[in-house]
Coordinates of N, CA and C in Angstrom, one line a residue:
M1 N -32.3 -3.4 2.7 CA -31.1 -3.8 2.0 C -31.3 -5.2 1.5
F2 N -30.8 -5.5 0.2 CA -31.0 -6.6 -0.4 C -30.0 -7.7 0.2
P3 N -30.5 -9.0 0.2 CA -29.8 -10.0 0.9 C -28.3 -10.2 0.3
I4 N -28.3 -10.2 -1.0 CA -27.0 -10.3 -1.7 C -25.9 -9.3 -1.4
R5 N -26.6 -8.0 -1.3 CA -25.7 -6.9 -0.9 C -25.2 -7.1 0.5
S6 N -26.1 -7.5 1.5 CA -25.7 -7.8 2.8 C -24.6 -8.8 3.0
N7 N -24.7 -9.9 2.1 CA -23.6 -10.9 2.1 C -22.3 -10.4 1.6
I8 N -22.3 -9.4 0.6 CA -21.1 -8.9 0.1 C -20.4 -8.0 1.1
Y9 N -21.2 -7.2 1.8 CA -20.7 -6.4 2.9 C -20.1 -7.3 4.1
A10 N -20.9 -8.4 4.4 CA -20.4 -9.2 5.4 C -19.1 -9.8 5.1
M11 N -18.9 -10.3 3.8 CA -17.7 -10.9 3.4 C -16.5 -9.9 3.4
K12 N -16.8 -8.7 2.9 CA -15.7 -7.6 2.9 C -15.3 -7.2 4.4
N13 N -16.4 -7.1 5.3 CA -16.0 -6.8 6.6 C -15.2 -8.0 7.3
A14 N -15.6 -9.2 7.1 CA -14.8 -10.3 7.5 C -13.3 -10.3 7.1
R15 N -13.1 -10.0 5.8 CA -11.8 -10.0 5.2 C -11.0 -8.8 5.9
L16 N -11.6 -7.7 6.1 CA -11.0 -6.5 6.7 C -10.6 -6.7 8.1
T17 N -11.5 -7.4 8.8 CA -11.3 -7.8 10.2 C -10.0 -8.7 10.3
R18 N -9.8 -9.6 9.4 CA -8.7 -10.5 9.5 C -7.4 -9.7 9.2
L19 N -7.6 -8.8 8.1 CA -6.4 -7.9 7.8 C -6.0 -7.1 9.0
L20 N -7.0 -6.4 9.6 CA -6.8 -5.5 10.8 C -6.1 -6.2 12.0
A21 N -6.4 -7.6 12.2 CA -5.8 -8.3 13.2 C -4.4 -8.5 13.0
R22 N -3.9 -8.6 11.8 CA -2.6 -8.7 11.5 C -1.8 -7.4 11.3
E23 N -2.5 -6.3 11.4 CA -1.9 -5.0 11.0 C -0.8 -4.5 11.9
P24 N -0.7 -4.8 13.2 CA 0.5 -4.3 13.8 C 1.8 -4.8 13.2
H25 N 1.8 -5.9 12.6 CA 3.2 -6.5 12.0 C 3.1 -6.6 10.5
M26 N 2.0 -6.0 9.9 CA 1.9 -6.2 8.5 C 3.0 -5.6 7.6
F27 N 3.7 -4.6 8.1 CA 4.8 -4.1 7.4 C 6.1 -4.7 7.6
D28 N 6.2 -5.4 8.7 CA 7.5 -6.0 9.0 C 8.3 -6.9 8.0
P29 N 7.6 -7.7 7.2 CA 8.4 -8.5 6.2 C 9.0 -7.5 5.1
Y30 N 8.3 -6.5 4.9 CA 8.8 -5.6 3.8 C 9.9 -4.6 4.4
L31 N 9.8 -4.3 5.7 CA 10.8 -3.5 6.4 C 12.2 -4.2 6.2
A32 N 12.0 -5.6 6.6 CA 13.3 -6.4 6.6 C 13.8 -6.7 5.1
R33 N 12.8 -7.1 4.2 CA 13.2 -7.4 2.9 C 13.9 -6.3 2.1
W34 N 13.3 -5.1 2.3 CA 13.7 -3.9 1.4 C 14.7 -3.0 2.3
E35 N 15.1 -3.4 3.5 CA 15.9 -2.7 4.4 C 15.4 -1.3 4.6
L36 N 14.2 -1.2 5.1 CA 13.5 0.1 5.4 C 13.6 0.4 6.8
T37 N 13.5 1.7 7.1 CA 13.3 2.2 8.5 C 12.0 3.1 8.5
P38 N 11.2 2.8 9.5 CA 9.9 3.6 9.6 C 10.3 5.1 9.8
D39 N 9.5 5.9 9.2 CA 9.8 7.3 9.3 C 8.5 8.1 9.5
G40 N 7.6 7.6 10.3 CA 6.4 8.2 10.6 C 5.2 7.2 11.0
A41 N 4.1 7.8 11.2 CA 2.9 7.0 11.5 C 2.2 6.4 10.2
A42 N 1.7 5.3 10.4 CA 1.0 4.6 9.4 C -0.4 5.3 9.0
I43 N -0.6 5.4 7.7 CA -1.8 6.0 7.1 C -2.8 5.1 6.7
H44 N -4.0 5.1 7.0 CA -5.0 4.2 6.7 C -6.0 4.7 5.8
T45 N -6.3 4.0 4.7 CA -7.3 4.3 3.6 C -8.3 3.1 3.7
H46 N -9.3 3.2 2.9 CA -10.3 2.1 2.9 C -9.8 1.0 2.1
C47 N -8.6 1.1 1.3 CA -8.1 0.0 0.4 C -6.7 -0.4 0.6
S48 N -6.1 0.4 1.6 CA -4.6 0.2 1.7 C -4.1 0.7 2.9
R49 N -2.9 0.3 3.4 CA -2.2 0.9 4.5 C -0.8 1.5 3.9
L50 N -0.5 2.6 4.4 CA 0.8 3.3 3.9 C 1.7 3.5 5.2
L51 N 2.9 3.5 5.0 CA 3.9 3.7 6.0 C 5.0 4.5 5.5
P52 N 5.3 5.8 6.0 CA 6.4 6.5 5.6 C 7.7 5.8 6.1
V53 N 8.7 5.6 5.2 CA 9.9 5.0 5.5 C 11.1 5.7 4.9
R54 N 12.2 5.2 5.3 CA 13.5 5.6 4.7 C 14.1 4.4 4.0
H55 N 14.4 4.6 2.7 CA 15.1 3.6 1.9 C 16.4 4.1 1.4
R56 N 17.5 3.4 2.0 CA 18.9 3.9 1.7 C 19.1 5.4 2.0
G57 N 18.4 5.8 3.1 CA 18.6 7.2 3.5 C 17.7 8.2 3.0
R58 N 16.8 7.8 2.1 CA 15.9 8.7 1.2 C 14.5 8.4 1.7
P59 N 13.6 9.5 1.6 CA 12.3 9.3 2.0 C 11.5 8.4 0.9
A60 N 10.7 7.6 1.5 CA 9.9 6.7 0.6 C 8.6 6.4 1.3
M61 N 7.6 5.7 0.5 CA 6.4 5.3 1.1 C 6.1 3.8 0.8
L62 N 5.8 3.1 1.9 CA 5.5 1.7 1.7 C 4.0 1.5 1.6
K63 N 3.4 1.0 0.7 CA 1.9 0.8 0.5 C 1.7 -0.7 0.4
I64 N 0.7 -1.1 1.3 CA 0.1 -2.4 1.2 C -1.2 -2.3 0.8
A65 N -1.7 -2.9 -0.4 CA -3.0 -2.7 -0.9 C -3.8 -4.0 -0.5
F66 N -5.1 -3.7 -0.4 CA -6.1 -4.8 0.0 C -7.0 -5.2 -1.3
E67 N -7.2 -4.2 -2.1 CA -8.1 -4.4 -3.3 C -7.3 -4.7 -4.5
T68 N -7.9 -5.6 -5.3 CA -7.2 -6.1 -6.5 C -6.7 -4.9 -7.4
E69 N -7.6 -3.9 -7.7 CA -7.1 -2.8 -8.5 C -5.9 -2.1 -8.0
E70 N -5.9 -2.0 -6.6 CA -4.8 -1.2 -5.9 C -3.4 -2.0 -6.1
K71 N -3.6 -3.4 -6.0 CA -2.5 -4.3 -6.0 C -1.9 -4.2 -7.4
A72 N -2.7 -4.1 -8.5 CA -2.2 -4.0 -9.7 C -1.6 -2.7 -10.3
G73 N -1.8 -1.7 -9.3 CA -1.3 -0.3 -9.7 C 0.2 -0.2 -10.0
H74 N 1.0 -1.1 -9.5 CA 2.5 -1.0 -9.6 C 2.8 -1.2 -11.2
V75 N 1.9 -1.8 -12.0 CA 2.2 -2.1 -13.4 C 2.3 -0.8 -14.1
L76 N 1.2 0.1 -13.9 CA 1.2 1.4 -14.6 C 2.2 2.4 -14.0
M77 N 2.4 2.3 -12.7 CA 3.4 3.3 -12.1 C 4.8 3.0 -12.5
R78 N 5.1 1.7 -12.8 CA 6.4 1.4 -13.2 C 6.6 1.8 -14.7
W79 N 5.5 1.7 -15.4 CA 5.5 2.0 -16.9 C 5.8 3.7 -16.9
W80 N 5.1 4.5 -16.1 CA 5.3 5.8 -16.0 C 6.7 6.1 -15.6
D81 N 7.4 5.4 -14.8 CA 8.8 5.5 -14.4 C 9.2 6.9 -13.8
G82 N 8.2 7.4 -13.1 CA 8.5 8.7 -12.3 C 8.2 10.0 -13.1
E83 N 7.5 9.8 -14.4 CA 7.2 10.9 -15.2 C 5.7 11.2 -14.8
G84 N 5.4 12.1 -14.0 CA 4.1 12.5 -13.6 C 3.5 11.6 -12.5
A85 N 4.3 10.7 -11.9 CA 3.9 9.9 -10.8 C 5.1 9.6 -9.9
A86 N 5.0 9.1 -8.8 CA 6.0 8.6 -8.0 C 6.8 7.5 -8.6
R87 N 8.1 7.5 -8.5 CA 8.9 6.4 -9.0 C 8.7 5.1 -8.1
V88 N 8.5 4.0 -8.7 CA 8.4 2.7 -8.0 C 9.9 2.2 -7.7
L89 N 10.2 2.1 -6.5 CA 11.6 1.6 -6.0 C 11.6 0.0 -5.8
A90 N 10.6 -0.5 -5.4 CA 10.4 -1.9 -5.3 C 8.9 -2.4 -5.3
H91 N 8.6 -3.6 -5.5 CA 7.1 -4.1 -5.5 C 7.2 -5.5 -5.4
D92 N 6.0 -6.1 -5.0 CA 5.6 -7.5 -5.2 C 4.1 -7.5 -5.3
D93 N 3.6 -8.7 -5.1 CA 2.1 -8.8 -5.4 C 1.2 -8.1 -4.6
Q94 N 1.6 -7.7 -3.4 CA 0.8 -6.9 -2.5 C 1.2 -5.5 -2.1
A95 N 2.6 -5.4 -2.1 CA 3.2 -4.1 -1.6 C 3.9 -3.3 -2.5
L96 N 4.0 -2.1 -2.4 CA 4.8 -1.2 -3.4 C 5.5 -0.1 -2.5
L97 N 6.7 0.0 -3.0 CA 7.6 1.0 -2.3 C 7.8 2.1 -3.3
L98 N 7.4 3.2 -2.9 CA 7.4 4.5 -3.8 C 8.3 5.5 -3.3
E99 N 8.9 6.3 -4.1 CA 9.5 7.5 -3.7 C 8.5 8.4 -3.0
R100 N 9.0 9.1 -2.0 CA 8.0 10.1 -1.4 C 8.3 11.5 -1.5
A101 N 7.2 12.2 -1.8 CA 7.4 13.6 -2.0 C 7.5 14.3 -0.6
E102 N 8.4 15.3 -0.7 CA 8.6 16.1 0.6 C 8.6 17.6 0.3
G103 N 8.4 18.3 1.4 CA 8.5 19.8 1.2 C 7.1 20.3 1.8
A104 N 7.0 21.7 1.7 CA 5.9 22.4 2.3 C 4.7 22.4 1.3
R105 N 4.9 22.2 0.1 CA 3.7 22.2 -0.8 C 2.8 21.0 -0.7
S106 N 1.6 21.2 -0.9 CA 0.6 20.2 -0.8 C 0.4 19.5 -2.1
L107 N 0.3 18.3 -2.2 CA 0.0 17.5 -3.4 C -1.4 17.7 -3.8

């Protein structure tokens, strides 16, 4: 492996380790700010964490992104405004609250 690539992996792993150390409470500020109630287990992806929640009694999904591209995704999703994509209910620089699909059909 090339030394530069090793350094990049080491930096990403260190950042991920710091994020995971805060993980048990990472949703708490958004739960309070947006008056959300947890509604299921957290979902882990390589670039974000998602938590099924209830927002004003309706199903929603809270997403906290780690990667720059994922963090900027709310701009396009707000532009779509629910046409062909989940509607954005709230957002900030790192988190996104989306309407959540329900039902027996798989997306």
